[in-house]
Amino acid sequence: MEVKNTVTAEHVHHVDHHDDEHHHESFWTKYIFSQDHKMIAKQYLTLAIVMAFIGMFMSIIFRLQLGFPDTKFGFLESVLGKWGKGGKLDPGFYLALVTIHGTIMVFFVLTAGLSGTFSNLLIPFQVGARDMASGFLNMLSFWFFFLSSVVMLWSVFIETGPAAGGWTVYPPLSALPQAMPGSGFGMTLWLLSMAFFIVQSLMGGINYIVTVLNLRTKGMAMSRLPLTIWAFLITAILGLLTFPVLLAAVLLLVFDRSFGTSFYLSDIFIGGVPLPQTGGSPILYEHLFWFLGHPEVYIVLLPALGLTSEIISTMSRKPIFGYKAMVGSLCAIAFLSCIVWGHHMFVTGMNPFLGTVFTITTLMVAIPSAVKVFNYLATLWRANIQFSPAMCFAIGLVSLFISGGLTGIILGDSALDINVHDTYFVVAHFHVVMGAVATFGMLAGVYHWFPRMFGRMMNKTLGYVHFWFTIISVYGVFFPMHFVGLAGVPRRYYANSAYEGFDYFLSVNQLITVFAIIGGIAQFIFLFNFIYSAFKGKKATQNPWNSTTIEWTSPVGPGIHGNWAGPTPTVYRWPYDYSKPGAEKDFIPQTVPFSETKSSNLPGEE
Amino acid sequence: MTILILLAVVLGVMVLVRLMNIVQLSTQVSGYEETEDDQIRENNWAALGLMVFMIVGLGLTVLMIYVYGSHLLPVSASEHGVSLDKLLNVNWFIIGFVFFATQIVLFYFAHKYRHTKGKKAYFYPMNHKLEIIWTVIPTIVLSILIITGLREWHKILMADKKDAINVQVYGYQFAWITRYSGNDNVLGKSNYKLITDDNPLGLDTSDPAMKDDVYTTGNEMHIPLGKEINFQFNARDVIHSAYFPHFRAQMNLVPGMNTFFSFKPTITTEEMRKITKNEKFDYILLCNKICGVAHYTMAMKVVVDTPEDFKKWVRKQKKAKEIPTTPSMAEEGNINKDVTATL
């Protein structure tokens, strides 16, 4: 407590000199090497949006190939050069696109973009801190993310093409340059980029955890934290525990590739010669990779669920149902996510008795997930819902979370997984439950907290148009894809020409491609709205959503250094006092003491 | 051409910005502020939209199940596959029920409890009883699914392999070789260092067990009807995956490891052609783990024969004893590794 007070006092002092300091801020320290969490959040968001459009563009190119394998697209040659000669996508580059699309979307957009943007923006704001615990580390974290993005994009432009062994980069394929062109220099860059990425993730994570635990304002007990903060905290802990394991996996792969070790390699005959490596096991890599890889799913999912909890509660004008159960289920999901990784490996040659264990733990994840869904439904019951674009995306998220979560029951069952493993059923499943849910969470967050970021509102009408195109195309793309997978069509195939039994599904693939293009174009509506509103949007009011949380008590606009001009606000209550019986308005901000709300206090609230 | 497109895009964006400005200015000039009625109207439209989306979406779901459902995999051609399909259907039934129920509730609530004039939300922060109910019910349902799933998994695991025929499926970029163990039902030893053009599997000629082995040279493998077949999978270069969709069977091929899967074919190719009413129907073995640029071409036709036809076909395959003598690799000690996995 004492420590906290000291920090606050120091910051108050700091803020007193705020005006003087303002003059010293140059363009470089304000916009580029900023240590302000608000600016860093915007930097993360901007870079993530750029990466998202690149990843999306890649997906549309390979969707064209899948939907229209016999058509020549003239523009491919001008865009891709030798990889699109004669308007036909090169099979090797198809795999490269799939790989880089996956890497960009999972890591750069949904991990860094989601956690980086909203943890940075909301943690100091919602816990009532002046800034992150370490502004400098925070700045470094962004610039490592930037460096990592640059290296990843650089790999797309090299002679032999980028990594192409799938985003999971299983050795030996990824370890042996003679196995495919993408395993050459492109793979080296991929590994380098991932190493930088892990560094940024750890720097960010440490900061988030420390800030939430140590810099909460007066009265902000852990039990009064908004669910967003709980989600960010648990996500950060999860990342801190699992990302280092990926770094280990990546380093061992570097050794195997460059220094002749055999951690993952054994008994390989390739390019007409037997390799000397012996005794290693690719299964080791798979274990290490999925030890991060599965929690990673929840690293992108939990922040989205946290944002949604907050938005659904605010826009329903109703407390989130079962706050403690929501926190408990977040913790349960995070804990279980660390012991389910083997469900990616049921048919890889892992000891099948382990499959038994992983089936049990995996299906157990469905319990806290179900609790979350039911709590969302209970929150909507007898609510007073205001459909802002953010709320539309939040409702869409719940719908997608149900759809995608349920198919996970099939994949988590070792016996049922045998026949759908690595088919389009898996692709459909994780795009819905991880890709779409996290994207919807991110978009909902952007619409909701845009006024907090830029002091302006996003255009509502464009927001609705964007929402409708997006949800229709998401379902249009991924719902039919489940059937393609159930018919046994394998993923990562350049063309489904190997088996004529798959011919029927060409028309389905065309449908999917058409929806993908519509969905892609719709994102430009968002982009336009985002950029336009950031500069010329309608000016925001102090608390545009009549929200209870304290980020809306900080001066409106892009925000000031230190977040609050005076002392940081004191918090007296939990963040979900919406529509409390007896209260004047349908919300009571966290900063209002119980002594001022005698008429609405419940027994036990003094 | 490219410049023209770029120009069009730039102009388009400029026009949009102008339009937005005009809209915004006109509302400001006329002093027009969004009234509560406007907001409620907008809210109604959004809520109605979600309701329509749900109804149309669920309708299309039923339609897709009906239309695509008949083009999925035909009846399973293996013994374990039939009960696996039954289990899958039980799962689909439960999943389908939960899917329809929760989606309907979600969108119905969203529509019903939309904001209207003077409405106040019901302050309802928690209810322990409800929480317990919807924790316990999923737990029970999932326990049932876990138990039935694992029972099936163990049945596949513990398949009776006493009378099984040992067959090796060998994968390399980008083709398959199948080796049959011959009369002794033992696959002769091999070593990757012995691989040559004449000896694609790297068989060790000093091992007498290999003398009666035969292997395929074409892009076709045969298996006999009604016999348990114990597949041993090996890869030469990178990980591959042997996926037999019609037999509900899949196992990865991992360099440096033996992996296994066994199943019993129950329907011949001829019979399956009648069942599917498709003269040209064939079973297939696909590579289902990304293995290089031509991954998508790595497939092999699978034919289920009657045991008699199978014997005839096997006799026509390449004989391992014709392989030129190789140096013995036994002393190197890296043959028949202990690292194995069974399924």
XYZ file of C-alpha atoms in Angstrom, chain A residues 31-323:
293
model
C 5.048 9.651 -32.311
C 7.976 7.319 -32.930
C 9.920 6.458 -29.804
C 7.054 7.203 -27.511
C 6.947 5.700 -24.053
C 3.326 6.669 -23.545
C 1.038 3.647 -23.380
C -1.661 5.405 -25.407
C 0.686 6.104 -28.299
C 2.202 2.636 -28.122
C -1.293 1.139 -28.265
C -1.972 3.131 -31.418
C 1.358 2.067 -32.884
C 0.497 -1.579 -32.219
C -2.944 -1.159 -33.712
C -1.671 0.598 -36.829
C 1.000 -1.992 -37.534
C -1.458 -4.815 -36.817
C -3.953 -3.346 -39.290
C -1.225 -3.124 -41.937
C -0.232 -6.734 -41.257
C -3.880 -7.845 -41.264
C -4.427 -6.399 -44.728
C -1.269 -8.094 -46.008
C -2.358 -11.416 -44.496
C -5.830 -11.015 -45.920
C -4.498 -10.193 -49.371
C -2.419 -13.376 -49.284
C -5.453 -15.427 -48.325
C -7.438 -14.029 -51.232
C -4.701 -14.997 -53.670
C -4.639 -18.609 -52.524
C -8.421 -18.704 -52.274
C -8.521 -17.740 -55.967
C -6.318 -20.733 -56.700
C -8.544 -23.060 -54.649
C -11.803 -21.785 -56.075
C -10.705 -21.389 -59.662
C -7.758 -23.735 -60.220
C -8.044 -23.658 -64.009
C -8.460 -19.935 -64.476
C -5.561 -17.656 -65.296
C -5.436 -14.356 -63.464
C -3.323 -11.882 -65.387
C -2.777 -9.626 -62.413
C -0.968 -12.386 -60.514
C 2.044 -12.088 -62.773
C 2.299 -8.351 -62.254
C 1.907 -8.705 -58.492
C 3.920 -11.841 -57.828
C 6.374 -11.889 -60.724
C 7.922 -15.309 -61.229
C 5.616 -16.830 -58.622
C 2.590 -16.054 -60.787
C 3.972 -16.697 -64.268
C 1.286 -16.710 -66.923
C -1.366 -15.854 -64.364
C -0.951 -19.180 -62.568
C 0.079 -19.299 -58.939
C 3.242 -21.332 -58.364
C 2.556 -24.421 -56.171
C 5.569 -23.672 -53.983
C 4.485 -20.090 -53.500
C 0.969 -21.257 -52.702
C 2.420 -23.046 -49.682
C 4.483 -19.981 -48.832
C 1.355 -17.832 -48.881
C -0.503 -20.275 -46.655
C 2.413 -20.306 -44.239
C 2.961 -16.571 -44.043
C -0.786 -15.893 -43.910
C -1.019 -18.169 -40.880
C 2.033 -16.719 -39.179
C 0.986 -13.127 -39.745
C -2.585 -13.644 -38.641
C -1.871 -15.730 -35.552
C 1.144 -13.880 -34.236
C 1.312 -10.418 -35.732
C -2.379 -9.571 -35.891
C -4.181 -11.547 -33.225
C -1.423 -11.790 -30.614
C 0.494 -8.543 -30.939
C -2.373 -6.630 -32.503
C -4.946 -7.630 -29.937
C -2.957 -7.833 -26.704
C -0.532 -5.127 -27.772
C -3.255 -2.649 -28.600
C -5.758 -3.234 -25.861
C -3.511 -4.274 -22.997
C -1.482 -1.163 -23.628
C -4.469 1.079 -23.997
C -6.721 -0.266 -21.279
C -4.513 -1.613 -18.511
C -3.225 1.780 -17.299
C -6.573 3.435 -18.027
C -8.779 0.885 -16.332
C -6.595 0.203 -13.286
C -5.984 3.914 -12.833
C -2.253 4.053 -13.484
C -0.299 6.930 -14.967
C 1.337 4.638 -17.474
C 2.805 1.178 -17.794
C 5.230 0.068 -15.106
C 8.094 0.514 -17.523
C 7.488 2.871 -20.385
C 10.899 2.160 -21.808
C 10.386 -1.592 -21.891
C 7.017 -0.943 -23.456
C 8.607 1.116 -26.210
C 11.224 -1.576 -26.782
C 8.470 -4.145 -26.985
C 6.782 -2.283 -29.833
C 10.024 -1.789 -31.709
C 10.865 -5.476 -31.428
C 7.436 -6.136 -32.878
C 8.230 -3.724 -35.689
C 11.600 -5.359 -36.316
C 10.006 -8.776 -36.294
C 7.373 -7.635 -38.822
C 10.026 -6.150 -41.083
C 12.057 -9.371 -41.072
C 8.929 -11.449 -41.772
C 7.931 -9.229 -44.690
C 11.502 -9.133 -45.966
C 11.403 -12.928 -46.226
C 8.576 -12.636 -48.750
C 10.822 -10.781 -51.172
C 13.864 -13.051 -51.323
C 14.870 -15.216 -54.246
C 13.868 -18.603 -52.783
C 10.685 -17.287 -51.238
C 9.576 -17.230 -47.616
C 9.092 -20.174 -45.269
C 6.582 -22.565 -46.788
C 6.268 -25.543 -44.462
C 3.014 -24.403 -42.864
C 2.864 -21.984 -39.926
C 3.812 -24.837 -37.579
C 7.087 -25.331 -39.535
C 7.541 -28.980 -38.590
C 11.024 -30.366 -39.145
C 12.490 -32.181 -41.040
C 10.696 -30.273 -43.813
C 11.629 -26.914 -42.301
C 15.107 -28.052 -41.304
C 16.310 -29.195 -44.717
C 16.768 -26.642 -47.487
C 16.869 -29.522 -49.971
C 13.304 -30.505 -49.000
C 11.697 -27.380 -50.460
C 12.849 -23.917 -51.574
C 11.006 -22.269 -48.690
C 13.212 -24.072 -46.184
C 16.240 -22.100 -47.326
C 16.988 -18.516 -46.365
C 13.271 -17.774 -46.021
C 13.079 -20.193 -43.115
C 16.107 -18.577 -41.464
C 14.345 -15.239 -41.620
C 11.161 -16.795 -40.269
C 13.043 -18.116 -37.259
C 14.803 -14.794 -36.722
C 11.523 -12.940 -36.942
C 9.867 -15.295 -34.465
C 12.758 -14.872 -32.025
C 12.233 -11.085 -32.118
C 8.520 -11.616 -31.781
C 8.932 -13.731 -28.675
C 11.152 -11.045 -27.166
C 8.485 -8.398 -27.741
C 5.834 -10.651 -26.333
C 7.815 -11.245 -23.139
C 8.618 -7.558 -22.669
C 4.982 -6.658 -23.140
C 3.765 -9.453 -20.906
C 6.007 -8.592 -17.976
C 4.851 -5.004 -18.198
C 1.169 -5.914 -18.265
C 1.468 -8.216 -15.263
C 3.469 -5.783 -13.162
C 1.179 -2.890 -13.998
C -1.969 -4.765 -13.082
C -0.516 -6.138 -9.873
C 1.342 -3.062 -8.597
C -0.036 0.120 -10.097
C -3.734 -0.141 -9.349
C -5.194 3.083 -8.091
C -6.615 3.534 -4.616
C -9.554 1.254 -4.011
C -8.992 -0.818 -7.138
C -9.006 -4.211 -5.477
C -8.506 -7.221 -7.738
C -12.199 -7.994 -7.244
C -13.049 -4.591 -8.723
C -11.050 -5.066 -11.916
C -13.049 -4.983 -15.131
C -13.067 -8.362 -16.905
C -10.929 -6.877 -19.678
C -8.096 -6.469 -17.210
C -8.539 -9.967 -15.834
C -8.357 -11.312 -19.364
C -5.235 -9.296 -20.210
C -3.552 -10.324 -16.973
C -4.208 -14.017 -17.469
C -3.224 -13.780 -21.124
C 0.053 -12.131 -20.186
C 0.824 -14.816 -17.616
C -0.002 -17.501 -20.148
C 2.286 -15.891 -22.710
C 5.078 -15.544 -20.205
C 4.881 -19.238 -19.373
C 4.653 -20.593 -22.891
C 6.454 -18.282 -25.332
C 9.899 -19.179 -23.934
C 9.191 -22.806 -24.852
C 8.658 -21.740 -28.451
C 11.953 -19.882 -28.289
C 13.595 -23.122 -27.175
C 11.967 -24.998 -30.056
C 13.078 -22.311 -32.506
C 16.664 -22.313 -31.188
C 16.995 -26.077 -31.445
C 15.692 -25.851 -34.987
C 18.324 -23.217 -35.750
C 20.973 -25.607 -34.398
C 19.664 -28.462 -36.530
C 19.586 -26.278 -39.623
C 22.893 -24.542 -39.255
C 25.162 -26.409 -36.861
C 24.620 -30.049 -37.729
C 22.925 -31.135 -34.523
C 20.184 -33.755 -34.574
C 17.564 -32.723 -32.067
C 14.777 -33.266 -34.561
C 16.500 -35.265 -37.280
C 17.109 -38.962 -37.662
C 17.504 -41.527 -40.445
C 16.889 -39.180 -43.350
C 17.676 -39.878 -46.984
C 17.120 -36.857 -49.180
C 18.463 -35.472 -52.420
C 20.091 -38.833 -53.181
C 22.213 -38.967 -50.023
C 21.708 -40.246 -46.490
C 22.187 -37.549 -43.845
C 24.525 -38.178 -40.922
C 22.034 -36.985 -38.286
C 20.638 -39.706 -36.098
C 18.798 -40.079 -32.821
C 16.613 -36.992 -32.995
C 12.851 -36.899 -33.178
C 10.489 -34.550 -35.007
C 7.948 -35.453 -32.328
C 10.065 -33.489 -29.842
C 9.581 -30.388 -31.959
C 5.863 -30.993 -32.151
C 5.663 -31.228 -28.365
C 7.652 -28.037 -27.868
C 5.793 -26.175 -30.577
C 2.322 -27.090 -29.365
C 3.246 -26.403 -25.766
C 3.124 -22.819 -26.926
C 0.880 -23.434 -29.917
C -2.171 -24.422 -27.980
C -2.032 -21.817 -25.209
C -1.450 -19.421 -28.101
C -5.026 -20.077 -29.181
C -6.153 -18.784 -25.807
C -3.646 -15.936 -25.893
C -5.622 -14.615 -28.846
C -9.007 -15.705 -27.541
C -9.021 -14.513 -23.928
C -8.449 -10.798 -24.638
C -11.267 -10.975 -27.192
C -13.544 -12.518 -24.578
C -12.473 -9.897 -22.047
C -13.272 -7.027 -24.405
C -16.601 -8.606 -25.256
C -17.564 -9.091 -21.618
C -17.046 -5.401 -21.039
C -18.872 -4.336 -24.198
C -21.816 -6.687 -23.686
C -22.281 -5.530 -20.121
C -22.018 -1.840 -20.992
C -24.262 -1.952 -24.025
C -26.806 -4.230 -22.344
C -26.936 -1.724 -19.477
C -26.712 -4.714 -17.176
C -24.008 -6.162 -14.922
C -22.127 -9.042 -16.433
C -23.753 -12.179 -15.119
C -21.538 -14.158 -12.742
C -18.471 -11.914 -12.507
